[in-house]
Amino acid sequence: MLVLVAGLLGTFGGHAFALEPVAIARDDVAIDLLPAVDVYRGRGASFQVSTVPGSDGIVRRIEVEANSPTSSGDWAVFALANNTDVQIDRLIVAPNFKLAGSGVIWPDLGSQRIASITPSEGFALDRQPNPEADVFLVTLDPGSTVTFVAELASSRGLPELRLWEPNAYKDTINAYTLYRGIVLGIAGLLAVFLTILFVVKGSPMFPATAALAWAVLAYICIDFDFWQKLVPIMPGQERIWRAGTEVALAFTLVVFLYAYLNLNRWHGILSAFTILWLTGLLALGVAAVFDPPVAAGIARLSLAVTAGMGLVLILYFTWLRFDRAIMLIPTWSLVILWLFGGWMTVTGQLVNDVIQPALGGGLVLIVLLIGFTVMQHAFAGGGFAGGAISELERRSLALTGTGDAIWDWDVARDRIFAGADGDSLGTLPFSEMNGPARDWLPILHPDDRDRFKLTLDTIVEHRRGRITQDFRVRGREGHYHWVSLRARPVLGSDGEVVRCVGTMKDVTEHKKAEERLLHDALHDQLTGLPNRELFIDRLESIGALATTRPDVKPSVILIDIDRFRQVNDDYGIATGDTILLTVGRRLKRVLKSQDTLARLNGDKFGLILTSETDVAAIVAFAESLREAIKAPISFGGREIILTGSLGITGWSEGANPEDVIKEAELAMYQSKRLGGDRIEPFRPAYKTAGSGRLEMESDLRRAFGRNELSLAFQPVVRLEDGDTAGFEALLRWEHPKRGAISPAEFIPIAESSGLIVQLGQFALEEAVRRLSDWHKMTGDPTLTVSVNISSRQLIRQDLLNDVAAVLARFEVPPASLKLEVTESLVMDNPERSAQLLTKLREMGVGLSLDDFGTGYSSLAYLMRFPFDTLKIDQSFLRDDGRPQRPIILQSIVTMAHDLGLSVVAEGVETEEDAVRLRQLNCEYAQSYMFSPPLTPDVARRRLQDRSVGFKRAG
């Protein structure tokens, strides 16, 4: 009922001007009325309000009665003015649901917004049929101004109120209808396809993905108002359905993440936490029937938490190189982006008309990407041939006689069976090994657990390959045993891994042998004492400690057995070794725990004394060493009496281990010159009394600080075009008095004195520094430089760190540095050489085998080394009349190419040699015919001229 009360303009001044009419033009398509609406809350079923002044300027007071028996008591008032001279028809539209601004906690899930609209003139507006919004048709006469009072059906207010031109509104609805139909079609097809994939494949991630697809489809149906076409929805129930689909989204996303990442395999705590989480979401789904806003708000928070925790898990498993996690990174990034856009929308920061359908389309795109990801697992790999299980069983029976344990992992049930018939593995806890894979983690060594998990996950993901891993397992007696696991996956008809079958073997003794090899590399094999390398390392460490602690004053004592060669000549080398072992034990008994005794070479021992710092105590200690050596040794019914020459020196600040050892060595030689069996302290005068060899060694030590050492670079020429492919760095020593000294003269001295390591480090740094300059100048990163490696460098673990450091410092590609090793050098210790060369190759450094064919090594041994270049010795190019040499040369080049190695020929003397090498497809040559070794400046000019020539040619 509408009651009009007329009054003078200004009578109800407090209300007359509070409301401004919205002017409507003929060409207006859509007008946002919400800024011009006044909302009155809690006014009851009868509401009075003043109208805006009409065309006659009179303000009227109208009273409106509610049409709904369950009126909310909330009213909205707005006014429209038709300032044109024609009648205008418009639609007043209030959407029932608006995602933008709906809120996170207790969100507005939509409902009927307007029960009725009463104009100040004429009859109540007719409601137009529309399932998604409250739509009223209004007709405005020319020049009229009408005030409208809307009875609000929901206390949540009006998220949006617009005045539409009817045809424009219809076109907009039709446009969105097409888009929604496409998205719904894709979502439906995707859900059906993933369901079919679940039926075909039995892996848990497929039903989880299908469930997520159906949840997304249900959400899209509700959001696009398609659900009520399938299931009749009573007024007010749409909020329950909307909250239910949001809970379903949160639930299925957690299930998918858990199943896809196989969290149940290793993480018991995560499994329990996930079960609790899913149980809570199930309870939330029930709560959605009673309180939809609370359920929807918690579901939205759950989606955000799932995205965050999922990102952490994906990054963690990616760091462990888990393939599934790596493949999920793009999709999960889109999930996070979608949630960020959803958060900005529900908080009102994005309010345009496109964002809500765009979020629906983005959700379908996420499921589409997830479908592509899981399909890679569905169709990767092939089936395993029939009868494979019985074949594996036959092999298992054949291996029973070896005493190895049988290892069988049923992947589908996650059950491992391990057992052995014999007692060779009786110390292993088989009762704790049988069960889920996670039960292995407590009995594995902590350092091996992640590697064991990654191994099993990788074999399941790749569905091919073999398991070849060594792990440490805690035995029944509490000690760890090394176990070698060798197994292969067995695929089912669907291409998935159904089991892994193999054997376990106790390789503890083998591992101990490897440790002994490492021990032998730093210890003397006869006496078990530290060797020279370890002695120098400990002396360097104690020297560094002495610089910070005044109470640490180490002394170095060198001991040489007098006339020990005579003992070998008279009694034999075996007897001499026994006597050395006895002397070593006697000397060790004199030492205290903080002192170090080493066998440097032959009959020479070195001692680092830190337990005594007083001069008198040091002398007394040295005397006890001399007396221990002089004690008679009974052997074969005879007594052998030996004497020793001892040299002593102290550690001075700023000294290096080699200098200190040399001082003690000079004192020891002085003791021998004076007849032996005496203790001689070092005196500076001994440095000038040495032989020419000692003088050269001393000069070589000083050469580093005087910049007397340099490098020459001999070009390595590419035979195909004659261009310079790289250089070989060659050491040069320009003595201030003797002039140029041949490397053949000073390299052996450096080898015997230990200076070869320092020389090698100098050559490595200088060569890479020059190479870095050439790269920058020419812009050619393929230019290489080769550096020779000595035997002392090859047995040092620090070589890896030195190479890595110099490459990083000068920013040179690892492949442009080639380390040259001679054939005889790697065969001195093939096991150690293979380990170090393999690690260098893994760094990307090139490896060249020099002087190939000059030794007597086994080709089977050489094939184990990861060389990429072979250097042929110049002797194979000499024409000495022997017909075998061309055949051998051709065989070497062919063998190198078959092994994937490039070939460098040394000593090319004539053009005929070069032509012959090109015919053999030999890649490179290096000789004086092409160029002698060049100084760094000349080599740089040569490269600079080549670069200029290239530019001109271009």
XYZ file of N, CA and C in Angstrom, residues 746-850:
315
model
N 115.082 -28.507 -14.240
C 114.537 -28.101 -12.949
C 113.256 -28.843 -12.557
N 112.564 -29.475 -13.521
C 111.349 -30.214 -13.171
C 111.658 -31.404 -12.258
N 112.694 -32.229 -12.550
C 113.008 -33.332 -11.616
C 113.331 -32.841 -10.214
N 114.040 -31.686 -10.102
C 114.338 -31.141 -8.772
C 113.046 -30.730 -8.072
N 112.152 -30.120 -8.818
C 110.875 -29.737 -8.222
C 110.080 -30.968 -7.787
N 110.154 -32.056 -8.571
C 109.456 -33.283 -8.202
C 109.979 -33.844 -6.890
N 111.300 -33.914 -6.740
C 111.883 -34.522 -5.546
C 111.723 -33.660 -4.312
N 111.676 -32.334 -4.484
C 111.585 -31.437 -3.336
C 110.148 -31.082 -2.963
N 109.206 -31.473 -3.784
C 107.817 -31.127 -3.503
C 107.393 -29.793 -4.067
N 108.319 -29.065 -4.730
C 107.965 -27.774 -5.313
C 107.103 -27.919 -6.556
N 106.965 -29.136 -7.061
C 106.203 -29.331 -8.277
C 104.747 -28.928 -8.091
N 104.218 -29.082 -6.862
C 102.833 -28.683 -6.598
C 102.685 -27.177 -6.748
N 103.657 -26.431 -6.197
C 103.613 -24.981 -6.317
C 103.803 -24.540 -7.769
N 104.686 -25.250 -8.492
C 104.879 -24.941 -9.904
C 103.595 -25.198 -10.699
N 102.957 -26.336 -10.414
C 101.716 -26.656 -11.108
C 100.623 -25.641 -10.838
N 100.537 -25.178 -9.580
C 99.533 -24.173 -9.252
C 99.815 -22.861 -9.975
N 101.104 -22.495 -10.055
C 101.473 -21.281 -10.796
C 101.084 -21.397 -12.263
N 101.417 -22.552 -12.878
C 101.098 -22.745 -14.288
C 99.588 -22.716 -14.520
N 98.827 -23.329 -13.622
C 97.377 -23.367 -13.775
C 96.775 -21.967 -13.703
N 97.152 -21.187 -12.689
C 96.582 -19.853 -12.533
C 97.003 -18.924 -13.674
N 98.296 -18.967 -14.053
C 98.767 -18.072 -15.106
C 98.123 -18.414 -16.449
N 98.005 -19.723 -16.750
C 97.409 -20.128 -18.021
C 95.944 -19.712 -18.104
N 95.185 -19.934 -17.027
C 93.761 -19.582 -17.049
C 93.583 -18.066 -17.083
N 94.470 -17.350 -16.422
C 94.393 -15.878 -16.464
C 94.594 -15.370 -17.886
N 95.587 -15.912 -18.587
C 95.802 -15.517 -19.980
C 94.620 -15.929 -20.849
N 94.109 -17.114 -20.613
C 92.967 -17.592 -21.402
C 91.760 -16.681 -21.232
N 91.524 -16.222 -20.000
C 90.410 -15.309 -19.762
C 90.572 -14.018 -20.554
N 91.800 -13.506 -20.618
C 92.067 -12.292 -21.396
C 91.829 -12.539 -22.877
N 92.257 -13.711 -23.385
C 92.063 -14.016 -24.811
C 90.575 -14.162 -25.136
N 89.824 -14.777 -24.249
C 88.387 -14.923 -24.492
C 87.723 -13.556 -24.621
N 88.068 -12.651 -23.707
C 87.458 -11.323 -23.742
C 87.870 -10.556 -24.998
N 89.133 -10.774 -25.431
C 89.634 -10.027 -26.578
C 89.018 -10.535 -27.875
N 88.961 -11.860 -28.044
C 88.490 -12.448 -29.295
C 86.987 -12.702 -29.309
N 86.393 -12.817 -28.121
C 84.979 -13.194 -28.065
C 84.737 -14.640 -28.451
N 85.801 -15.448 -28.430
C 85.708 -16.859 -28.821
C 85.886 -17.732 -27.584
N 84.788 -18.237 -26.974
C 84.921 -19.040 -25.756
C 85.409 -20.459 -26.021
N 85.550 -20.841 -27.315
C 86.018 -22.215 -27.609
C 87.532 -22.325 -27.597
N 88.225 -21.191 -27.516
C 89.685 -21.219 -27.451
C 90.118 -21.920 -26.160
N 91.074 -22.869 -26.280
C 91.465 -23.701 -25.135
C 92.912 -23.466 -24.761
N 93.247 -23.881 -23.555
C 94.633 -23.904 -23.098
C 94.846 -25.199 -22.339
N 95.996 -25.850 -22.588
C 96.325 -27.133 -21.963
C 97.421 -26.914 -20.935
N 97.244 -27.534 -19.769
C 98.202 -27.420 -18.666
C 98.586 -28.829 -18.241
N 99.894 -29.062 -18.097
C 100.381 -30.380 -17.691
C 100.213 -30.571 -16.186
N 99.839 -31.800 -15.799
C 99.637 -32.171 -14.400
C 100.719 -33.159 -13.994
N 101.358 -32.902 -12.832
C 102.421 -33.775 -12.340
C 101.839 -34.892 -11.482
N 102.687 -35.858 -11.156
C 102.255 -36.986 -10.326
C 101.887 -36.526 -8.924
N 102.636 -35.554 -8.401
C 102.341 -35.066 -7.050
C 100.979 -34.363 -7.020
N 100.648 -33.635 -8.099
C 99.339 -32.994 -8.162
C 98.218 -34.011 -8.302
N 98.495 -35.079 -9.062
C 97.451 -36.043 -9.359
C 96.996 -36.807 -8.125
N 97.854 -36.941 -7.113
C 97.458 -37.684 -5.913
C 96.928 -36.759 -4.836
N 96.884 -35.464 -5.107
C 96.379 -34.506 -4.128
C 94.898 -34.269 -4.354
N 94.113 -34.396 -3.286
C 92.677 -34.118 -3.376
C 92.421 -32.640 -3.621
N 93.407 -31.779 -3.229
C 93.223 -30.337 -3.385
C 93.214 -29.904 -4.842
N 93.635 -30.796 -5.763
C 93.638 -30.422 -7.172
C 92.231 -30.040 -7.629
N 91.213 -30.753 -7.147
C 89.831 -30.429 -7.522
C 89.456 -29.023 -7.077
N 89.797 -28.693 -5.829
C 89.476 -27.358 -5.314
C 90.269 -26.285 -6.050
N 91.556 -26.580 -6.379
C 92.368 -25.595 -7.090
C 91.778 -25.280 -8.458
N 91.387 -26.321 -9.182
C 90.835 -26.114 -10.525
C 89.512 -25.357 -10.445
N 88.632 -25.763 -9.512
C 87.342 -25.079 -9.382
C 87.534 -23.612 -9.010
N 88.495 -23.341 -8.108
C 88.712 -21.960 -7.653
C 89.219 -21.073 -8.783
N 90.188 -21.572 -9.568
C 90.762 -20.730 -10.615
C 89.755 -20.508 -11.752
N 88.908 -21.497 -12.044
C 87.877 -21.296 -13.067
C 86.860 -20.255 -12.625
N 86.477 -20.316 -11.341
C 85.505 -19.354 -10.835
C 86.099 -17.951 -10.768
N 87.386 -17.859 -10.390
C 88.000 -16.544 -10.229
C 88.105 -15.800 -11.558
N 88.488 -16.511 -12.608
C 88.693 -15.851 -13.900
C 87.501 -16.023 -14.839
N 86.422 -16.671 -14.366
C 85.171 -16.801 -15.125
C 85.424 -17.390 -16.514
N 86.073 -18.530 -16.518
C 86.410 -19.228 -17.758
C 85.547 -20.479 -17.851
N 84.987 -20.796 -19.019
C 84.217 -22.045 -19.162
C 85.092 -23.253 -18.851
N 84.621 -24.204 -18.070
C 85.457 -25.367 -17.715
C 85.961 -26.122 -18.933
N 85.160 -26.198 -20.012
C 85.560 -26.991 -21.168
C 86.757 -26.388 -21.895
N 87.035 -25.089 -21.678
C 88.162 -24.466 -22.362
C 89.491 -24.739 -21.671
N 89.476 -25.358 -20.505
C 90.701 -25.751 -19.811
C 90.899 -27.244 -19.997
N 92.076 -27.626 -20.504
C 92.415 -29.036 -20.679
C 93.621 -29.368 -19.806
N 93.485 -30.411 -19.017
C 94.580 -30.890 -18.162
C 95.226 -32.086 -18.844
N 96.550 -31.995 -19.050
C 97.279 -33.061 -19.731
C 97.964 -33.962 -18.713
N 97.759 -35.269 -18.871
C 98.357 -36.280 -17.996
C 99.042 -37.309 -18.877
N 100.256 -37.689 -18.513
C 100.967 -38.686 -19.314
C 100.437 -40.077 -19.027
N 100.645 -40.962 -20.010
C 100.144 -42.333 -19.901
C 100.792 -43.058 -18.721
N 102.097 -42.867 -18.568
C 102.794 -43.567 -17.475
C 102.354 -43.050 -16.119
N 101.962 -41.775 -16.081
C 101.576 -41.175 -14.799
C 100.273 -41.776 -14.278
N 99.256 -41.928 -15.144
C 97.989 -42.467 -14.664
C 98.109 -43.935 -14.310
N 99.057 -44.645 -14.923
C 99.200 -46.070 -14.639
C 99.987 -46.334 -13.377
N 100.638 -45.287 -12.802
C 101.329 -45.482 -11.529
C 100.350 -45.865 -10.435
N 99.182 -45.248 -10.436
C 98.136 -45.553 -9.452
C 96.796 -45.442 -10.175
N 96.419 -46.484 -10.949
C 95.218 -46.362 -11.801
C 93.935 -46.149 -11.023
N 93.806 -46.761 -9.834
C 92.567 -46.607 -9.076
C 92.388 -45.168 -8.621
N 93.439 -44.626 -8.026
C 93.386 -43.246 -7.556
C 93.204 -42.274 -8.728
N 93.939 -42.533 -9.829
C 93.844 -41.648 -10.988
C 92.434 -41.657 -11.556
N 91.805 -42.835 -11.651
C 90.460 -42.925 -12.219
C 89.464 -42.126 -11.399
N 89.570 -42.187 -10.067
C 88.645 -41.445 -9.210
C 88.789 -39.940 -9.416
N 90.053 -39.465 -9.406
C 90.270 -38.020 -9.503
C 89.910 -37.506 -10.894
N 90.283 -38.242 -11.937
C 89.981 -37.797 -13.294
C 88.480 -37.777 -13.546
N 87.763 -38.734 -12.970
C 86.308 -38.752 -13.131
C 85.677 -37.513 -12.505
N 86.147 -37.128 -11.330
C 85.611 -35.935 -10.677
C 85.941 -34.674 -11.472
N 87.150 -34.630 -12.047
C 87.499 -33.475 -12.884
C 86.598 -33.423 -14.118
N 86.325 -34.582 -14.695
C 85.474 -34.624 -15.882
C 84.047 -34.180 -15.549
N 83.571 -34.545 -14.340
C 82.234 -34.118 -13.930
C 82.149 -32.610 -13.775
N 83.287 -31.965 -13.479
C 83.317 -30.507 -13.402
C 83.240 -29.865 -14.779
N 83.422 -30.659 -15.862
C 83.394 -30.119 -17.207
C 84.751 -29.803 -17.780
N 85.843 -30.102 -17.038
C 87.196 -29.810 -17.493
C 87.608 -30.844 -18.529
N 88.305 -30.417 -19.592
C 88.806 -31.344 -20.586
C 90.010 -32.114 -20.067
N 90.170 -33.354 -20.495
C 91.265 -34.218 -20.059
C 91.962 -34.765 -21.300
N 93.286 -34.598 -21.344
C 94.070 -35.017 -22.493
C 95.105 -36.030 -22.035
N 95.215 -37.142 -22.761
C 96.197 -38.186 -22.470
C 97.419 -37.930 -23.338
N 98.535 -37.557 -22.698
C 99.754 -37.171 -23.399
C 100.657 -38.382 -23.578
